[in-house]
Short mmCIF file of C-alpha atoms in Angstrom, two decimals:
data_model
loop_
_atom_site.label_atom_id
_atom_site.label_comp_id
_atom_site.label_asym_id
_atom_site.label_seq_id
_atom_site.Cartn_x
_atom_site.Cartn_y
_atom_site.Cartn_z
CA MET S 20 -5.68 68.28 -1.14
CA LYS S 21 -8.23 65.80 -2.58
CA GLU S 22 -11.30 65.79 -1.00
CA SER S 23 -10.80 62.19 -0.04
CA ASN S 24 -7.88 63.17 1.95
CA ASP S 25 -10.71 64.48 4.26
CA ILE S 26 -11.08 61.21 6.32
CA TYR S 27 -7.61 60.77 7.39
CA ASN S 28 -7.35 63.19 10.28
CA LEU S 29 -6.38 61.58 13.41
CA LEU S 30 -8.67 63.12 15.80
CA ASN S 31 -10.34 63.07 19.26
CA GLN S 32 -7.17 61.31 20.94
CA VAL S 33 -8.25 60.03 24.37
CA ASN S 34 -6.59 59.12 27.67
CA PHE S 35 -7.58 55.76 29.26
CA ASN S 36 -6.73 52.83 31.65
CA ILE S 37 -6.55 49.94 29.27
CA GLU S 38 -6.98 47.38 32.15
CA ASP S 39 -10.46 48.84 32.83
CA TYR S 40 -11.50 48.99 29.31
CA GLU S 41 -15.38 48.16 29.16
CA LYS S 42 -17.41 47.09 26.18
CA GLU S 43 -19.98 49.25 24.65
CA GLU S 44 -22.67 48.85 21.89
CA LEU S 45 -22.99 51.41 19.08
CA SER S 46 -26.40 52.43 18.70
CA ASP S 47 -28.37 51.87 15.36
CA MET S 48 -28.07 55.47 14.34
CA GLU S 49 -24.44 55.44 14.97
CA LYS S 50 -23.83 52.15 13.23
CA GLN S 51 -25.77 53.71 10.02
CA LYS S 52 -23.68 56.69 10.09
CA LEU S 53 -20.22 54.62 9.57
CA LYS S 54 -18.62 57.73 11.12
CA ASN S 55 -17.52 57.36 14.53
CA SER S 56 -15.57 60.04 16.29
CA PHE S 57 -14.06 58.80 19.85
CA ARG S 58 -13.51 60.93 22.90
CA ARG S 59 -13.15 59.52 26.38
CA ARG S 60 -11.85 61.09 29.44
CA ASN S 61 -11.00 58.39 32.25
CA LYS S 62 -12.74 55.39 31.39
CA ARG S 63 -14.96 56.29 28.61
CA ILE S 64 -15.22 53.76 25.55
CA THR S 65 -12.98 54.23 22.49
CA LYS S 66 -14.10 54.08 18.97
CA LEU S 67 -12.31 54.40 15.81
CA LYS S 68 -13.33 57.71 13.56
CA TRP S 69 -14.72 56.01 10.42
CA ALA S 70 -14.18 56.84 6.74
CA SER S 71 -17.09 57.46 4.92
CA THR S 72 -15.65 57.68 1.54
CA ILE S 73 -14.77 54.29 -0.20
CA VAL S 74 -11.45 54.40 -1.11
CA ALA S 75 -10.64 52.46 -4.67
CA ALA S 76 -7.12 53.28 -5.27
CA LEU S 77 -4.96 50.41 -3.78
CA VAL S 78 -1.18 51.07 -3.23
CA LEU S 79 1.38 48.28 -4.49
CA VAL S 80 4.67 48.12 -2.70
CA SER S 81 7.82 46.26 -2.73
CA VAL S 82 7.97 45.17 1.24
CA ALA S 83 11.30 45.67 2.74
CA ALA S 84 12.97 43.60 4.59
CA VAL S 85 12.91 44.03 8.61
CA ASN S 86 13.58 42.04 11.97
CA TYR S 87 10.77 40.33 12.84
CA THR S 88 9.65 37.00 14.67
CA ASN S 89 8.05 34.19 12.90
CA PHE S 90 4.99 33.03 14.36
CA GLY S 91 4.84 29.81 13.00
CA GLY S 92 1.83 29.00 10.83
CA ASN S 93 -0.16 32.01 11.84
CA VAL S 94 2.20 34.22 9.65
CA TYR S 95 1.31 34.44 6.04
CA ALA S 96 3.98 34.04 3.19
CA ALA S 97 3.56 37.04 1.08
CA ALA S 98 2.64 34.96 -1.89
CA GLN S 99 -0.38 33.10 0.25
CA SER S 100 -1.87 36.17 1.54
CA LYS S 101 -4.99 38.13 -0.10
CA ILE S 102 -3.60 41.32 1.15
CA SER S 103 0.09 40.70 0.52
CA GLU S 104 0.17 43.45 -2.40
CA ILE S 105 -1.93 45.95 -0.67
CA SER S 106 -0.72 48.84 1.21
CA TYR S 107 -2.23 51.81 3.12
CA SER S 108 0.65 53.50 4.12
CA ILE S 109 0.84 55.87 7.52
CA GLY S 110 1.48 58.88 5.10
CA LYS S 111 -1.85 57.98 2.79
CA ALA S 112 -3.62 57.35 5.97
CA LEU S 113 -2.70 60.72 7.51
CA GLY S 114 -3.27 62.55 4.20
CA ILE S 115 0.17 63.68 3.98
CA GLU S 116 1.17 64.96 0.61
CA ARG S 117 5.09 65.04 1.00
CA ASN S 118 7.06 62.07 0.81
CA ILE S 119 7.99 60.61 4.42
CA GLU S 120 9.45 57.29 3.43
CA THR S 121 12.87 58.41 5.30
CA TYR S 122 10.88 58.57 8.47
CA THR S 123 8.82 55.40 8.46
CA ASN S 124 10.12 51.71 9.37
CA ILE S 125 8.46 49.43 7.01
CA VAL S 126 7.25 46.21 8.47
CA GLY S 127 5.22 44.37 6.07
CA GLN S 128 4.58 41.31 8.33
CA PHE S 129 1.32 39.12 7.77
CA VAL S 130 -1.06 37.04 10.41
CA GLU S 131 -4.14 35.09 9.86
CA ASP S 132 -6.09 33.91 12.81
CA LYS S 133 -9.99 32.93 12.72
CA GLY S 134 -10.26 33.84 9.06
CA ILE S 135 -9.23 37.20 9.36
CA GLU S 136 -5.97 38.38 7.60
CA VAL S 137 -4.04 41.32 9.24
CA LYS S 138 -1.29 42.80 7.50
CA LEU S 139 1.07 45.35 9.80
CA THR S 140 2.09 47.78 6.75
CA ASP S 141 4.59 50.28 8.50
CA VAL S 142 5.26 52.47 11.73
CA VAL S 143 6.68 55.75 12.92
CA ILE S 144 7.98 56.75 16.19
CA ASP S 145 7.78 60.48 17.10
CA LYS S 146 8.32 62.10 20.60
CA ASP S 147 5.95 60.36 23.02
CA GLU S 148 4.03 58.83 20.28
CA LEU S 149 3.79 55.47 18.53
CA ILE S 150 1.91 55.23 14.97
CA PHE S 151 1.14 52.02 13.01
CA CYS S 152 -1.01 51.17 9.88
CA ILE S 153 -2.76 48.00 9.43
CA VAL S 154 -4.61 46.44 6.38
CA ALA S 155 -7.14 43.88 7.21
CA HIS S 156 -9.23 41.28 5.28
CA MET S 157 -12.10 40.07 6.91
CA ASN S 158 -14.04 36.95 6.71
CA GLN S 159 -17.46 38.45 6.04
CA PRO S 160 -18.81 41.64 4.82
CA ILE S 161 -19.01 44.10 7.63
CA ASP S 162 -19.94 47.97 8.08
CA MET S 163 -17.03 48.45 10.57
CA PHE S 164 -14.60 46.82 12.78
CA ARG S 165 -12.47 47.20 16.33
CA PHE S 166 -9.70 45.77 17.66
CA ASP S 167 -8.59 45.45 21.26
CA TYR S 168 -4.47 45.49 21.56
CA ASP S 169 -1.67 45.05 23.69
CA ILE S 170 1.63 47.04 23.32
CA PHE S 171 5.04 46.30 24.35
CA ILE S 172 8.05 48.04 24.42
CA ASP S 173 11.39 46.63 24.77
CA GLY S 174 9.40 43.95 26.55
CA LYS S 175 7.61 46.05 28.90
CA LYS S 176 3.60 46.13 28.68
CA ILE S 177 2.18 49.37 28.13
CA LYS S 178 -0.52 49.88 30.77
CA ASN S 179 -1.82 53.58 30.25
CA PHE S 180 -1.82 55.19 26.95
CA GLY S 181 -4.08 57.56 24.70
CA VAL S 182 -4.80 56.66 21.45
CA SER S 183 -6.37 58.00 18.29
CA GLY S 184 -6.74 56.57 15.11
CA SER S 185 -8.91 56.44 11.74
CA ALA S 186 -10.19 53.26 9.91
CA GLY S 187 -12.12 52.81 6.70
CA PRO S 188 -12.90 50.79 3.39
CA ILE S 189 -10.13 50.23 0.86
CA ASP S 190 -12.49 48.85 -1.84
CA ASP S 191 -16.38 48.25 -2.19
CA SER S 192 -16.28 44.56 -1.12
CA GLY S 193 -17.14 45.32 2.51
CA THR S 194 -14.27 42.74 3.54
CA LEU S 195 -11.18 44.96 3.06
CA PHE S 196 -10.45 47.86 5.39
CA PHE S 197 -7.18 49.81 6.29
CA ALA S 198 -6.83 51.42 9.88
CA THR S 199 -4.22 53.68 11.60
CA TYR S 200 -3.39 54.25 15.21
CA ALA S 201 -1.54 56.82 16.98
CA VAL S 202 -0.42 55.71 20.64
CA ASP S 203 0.58 57.89 23.35
CA ILE S 204 3.83 56.19 24.80
CA LYS S 205 5.71 58.72 27.19
CA ASP S 206 9.41 58.85 27.11
CA ILE S 207 9.52 56.31 23.86
CA ASP S 208 13.30 56.55 22.81
CA THR S 209 13.66 58.18 19.60
CA ASN S 210 17.63 58.03 19.76
CA LYS S 211 18.06 54.15 19.10
CA ASN S 212 16.49 50.95 17.91
CA VAL S 213 13.30 50.01 19.53
CA ASP S 214 11.93 46.41 20.10
CA ILE S 215 8.12 46.57 19.40
CA ARG S 216 5.14 43.81 20.08
CA ILE S 217 1.90 44.89 18.88
CA VAL S 218 -0.71 42.05 19.57
CA LEU S 219 -4.26 42.82 18.02
CA LYS S 220 -6.87 40.70 19.75
CA ASP S 221 -10.52 40.25 20.04
CA CYS S 222 -11.78 41.77 16.71
CA ASN S 223 -15.36 43.29 17.12
CA LEU S 224 -17.42 43.30 13.89
CA TYR S 225 -20.22 45.79 13.39
CA LEU S 226 -22.88 44.49 10.60
CA ALA S 227 -25.57 46.81 9.24
CA GLY S 228 -28.62 45.92 11.05
CA LYS S 229 -27.31 43.18 13.43
CA THR S 230 -25.61 43.40 16.82
CA GLU S 231 -21.98 43.38 17.48
CA GLN S 232 -20.16 40.39 16.71
CA GLU S 233 -16.64 39.23 18.37
CA ILE S 234 -14.14 37.26 17.08
CA ARG S 235 -11.80 35.98 19.82
CA GLY S 236 -8.23 35.82 17.94
CA LYS S 237 -4.88 36.89 17.99
CA TRP S 238 -2.82 38.70 15.46
CA GLU S 239 0.92 39.31 16.76
CA PHE S 240 3.55 41.44 15.17
CA GLU S 241 7.12 41.96 16.46
CA PHE S 242 9.79 44.15 15.13
CA THR S 243 12.53 46.60 15.36
CA ALA S 244 12.05 50.22 14.58
CA ASN S 245 13.93 53.49 14.97
CA GLY S 246 12.63 57.32 15.20
CA ASP S 247 16.22 58.92 15.30
CA ASP S 248 15.63 60.70 11.27
CA LEU S 249 12.29 62.03 12.35
CA ARG S 250 13.81 63.28 15.81
CA LYS S 251 16.18 65.15 13.87
CA SER S 252 14.10 66.98 11.64
CA THR S 253 11.72 68.50 14.38
CA ASN S 254 11.51 72.00 15.34
CA VAL S 255 10.16 73.48 18.73
CA VAL S 256 8.96 76.72 19.17
CA PRO S 257 8.16 78.09 22.67
CA ILE S 258 4.63 79.64 22.97
CA ASP S 259 3.55 81.87 26.02
CA TYR S 260 -0.35 82.29 25.74
CA SER S 261 -3.10 81.56 28.12
CA PHE S 262 -7.05 81.14 27.86
CA ASN S 263 -9.67 80.66 30.53
CA ILE S 264 -12.69 78.57 30.03
CA ASP S 265 -15.08 78.42 33.39
CA ASN S 266 -12.15 79.45 35.51
CA THR S 267 -10.10 76.18 34.24
CA ILE S 268 -6.82 77.95 33.11
CA TYR S 269 -5.10 76.45 29.58
CA THR S 270 -1.35 77.56 29.08
CA LEU S 271 -0.01 76.41 25.55
CA GLU S 272 3.39 76.00 26.06
CA GLU S 273 5.04 75.08 22.70
CA LEU S 274 4.68 73.85 18.91
CA ARG S 275 6.56 70.87 17.83
CA TYR S 276 6.47 70.22 14.18
CA ASN S 277 8.25 67.69 11.86
CA PRO S 278 7.17 66.34 8.38
CA ILE S 279 4.55 63.92 10.02
CA ASN S 280 3.12 65.70 13.23
CA GLN S 281 2.54 69.05 14.12
CA LYS S 282 1.21 69.44 17.58
CA ILE S 283 0.80 72.39 20.04
CA ILE S 284 1.35 71.10 23.61
CA GLY S 285 0.36 72.87 26.93
CA LYS S 286 -0.77 72.60 30.63
CA ILE S 287 -4.16 72.68 32.49
CA GLU S 288 -4.80 74.38 35.99
CA ASN S 289 -7.88 73.78 38.18
CA ILE S 290 -9.72 71.38 35.83
CA SER S 291 -13.32 71.27 36.10
CA GLU S 292 -16.12 68.87 35.72
CA GLU S 293 -17.46 70.46 32.47
CA PHE S 294 -15.81 69.06 29.34
CA TYR S 295 -15.06 71.17 26.57
CA VAL S 296 -14.03 70.32 23.04
CA ILE S 297 -11.80 73.21 22.05
CA GLU S 298 -10.22 74.15 18.41
CA LEU S 299 -7.39 76.42 17.63
CA ASP S 300 -8.54 78.03 14.31
CA GLY S 301 -6.88 80.62 12.18
CA GLU S 302 -4.57 80.83 9.19
CA ASP S 303 -0.43 80.70 8.06
CA SER S 304 1.16 83.53 6.88
CA LEU S 305 0.17 82.94 3.35
CA GLY S 306 -3.53 82.80 4.16
CA ASN S 307 -4.22 79.40 4.20
CA LYS S 308 -6.68 77.99 6.75
CA VAL S 309 -5.32 76.40 9.81
CA VAL S 310 -7.02 74.11 12.47
CA PHE S 311 -5.16 72.52 15.38
CA GLY S 312 -8.00 69.83 16.53
CA LEU S 313 -8.21 68.60 20.77
CA SER S 314 -5.98 65.32 20.40
CA SER S 315 -5.74 64.47 24.00
CA MET S 316 -6.09 65.78 27.45
CA ASP S 317 -5.87 64.80 31.21
CA ASP S 318 -6.21 66.84 34.38
CA LYS S 319 -2.94 68.46 33.74
CA ASN S 320 -1.77 68.19 30.00
CA ILE S 321 -3.42 68.93 26.48
CA ILE S 322 -2.27 68.42 23.26
CA PHE S 323 -3.73 70.08 19.97
CA LYS S 324 -2.95 68.24 16.39
CA TYR S 325 -2.93 70.23 13.10
CA GLU S 326 -5.89 68.83 10.82
CA LYS S 327 -4.68 68.04 7.64
CA VAL S 328 -8.21 68.29 5.90
CA TYR S 329 -7.15 71.58 5.06
CA GLY S 330 -3.97 70.83 3.45
CA ASN S 331 -0.12 70.30 4.30
CA LEU S 332 1.48 72.99 6.43
CA SER S 333 3.20 74.60 3.43
CA ASP S 334 7.04 74.68 3.66
CA GLU S 335 6.96 78.54 2.90
CA ILE S 336 5.07 79.87 5.80
CA THR S 337 6.57 81.69 8.50
CA SER S 338 3.99 82.19 11.12
CA ILE S 339 0.73 80.83 12.21
CA THR S 340 -2.31 83.21 13.69
CA LEU S 341 -4.51 81.28 15.78
CA THR S 342 -7.84 81.81 18.05
CA PRO S 343 -9.24 79.59 20.32
CA TYR S 344 -12.72 78.45 20.07
CA ALA S 345 -14.87 75.77 22.41
CA ALA S 346 -17.88 73.78 22.47
CA LYS S 347 -19.35 72.23 25.89
CA GLN S 348 -19.95 68.35 25.33
CA SER S 349 -23.26 67.44 26.86
CA LYS S 350 -23.58 65.58 29.89
CA GLU S 351 -26.47 63.35 29.22
CA SER S 352 -25.62 62.18 25.64
CA GLY S 353 -21.94 62.58 25.79
CA ARG S 354 -22.16 64.32 22.44
CA GLU S 355 -20.26 67.31 21.61
CA SER S 356 -22.30 70.58 20.64
CA ASN S 357 -21.32 72.58 17.41
CA ASP S 358 -21.80 75.61 18.97
CA TYR S 359 -18.17 76.85 19.27
CA LYS S 360 -17.80 80.29 21.08
CA GLN S 361 -14.32 82.10 21.00
CA VAL S 362 -12.55 81.70 24.40
CA GLY S 363 -9.36 83.81 24.11
CA GLU S 364 -7.71 86.56 22.26
CA LYS S 365 -5.75 85.99 18.55
CA PHE S 366 -2.19 85.18 19.07
CA THR S 367 0.93 84.36 16.58
CA ILE S 368 3.33 81.53 16.53
CA PHE S 369 6.53 82.42 14.54
CA LEU S 370 8.10 79.63 13.11
CA ASN S 371 12.02 78.87 13.07
CA LYS S 372 13.31 79.59 9.66
#
């Protein structure tokens, strides 16, 4: 895999109540680093993981027609928008090397408000997850940005969900960016067409040496998408493995994998007040490095996602061998330690071949 793909992993997914969302300003040090990982349990603040490497290549695409609602003058015609020919697809953002067009729903809608243009490029529906990608053209050079947003599925607003994502510059102008979001939506239907409305709002801009600037606006997209093809290409392998951290028992129950997502899903018993960042490290049957990073957790459930920074999982592998490691998160700073320690024995997952 190319080095630039390192920035596209969806990491540190969190679970939170969006109705209780509270604003948090970044420190000067965090703004300067331009790489913001986010992890929150309960009501901690969410931040996009920011890409530190400038991506110079722009991908030109022909936008397929989809079902969508025209929101009057706010929806830009393709010829008018500065970002009409620019796409940063989900596949590119996730660092997926194989062709996944069969499983994506191309949207290609443009909305402008308060001088900020946003294009929703494509969408993927997976089991219990909605993934979407945007390209944004800002009205001034910035370091980074964050949108608040609401999501509606078949007319119903999703109130409690976890989200992870990554974002970064597309060129060196400081005004053109991509962002991807992976949203936990339990029981989203993967068997039929789903009516989806995504409302981005209140864009927060972060400028070097300046405080956060909030642009109050609305960028609304409405379309129909389907996850049936990806569902048919999904494999599930049962796992029966447990490990213990400070009397909290983590039980891994299944590996669920398809051309877009590879997840290890488990349960938690007797969760403690301490928070640990957990990784499952190892290798596949061909000797390639494999890491599943902590993606989301609550008091009962835990999900790990494969980190594509080490390359896509090969179609030729027959097994994956992993060992759990954990690092304690500081209560004072909320930052995770890099002092990972082994917390369980090695185990092997044999794939469906």
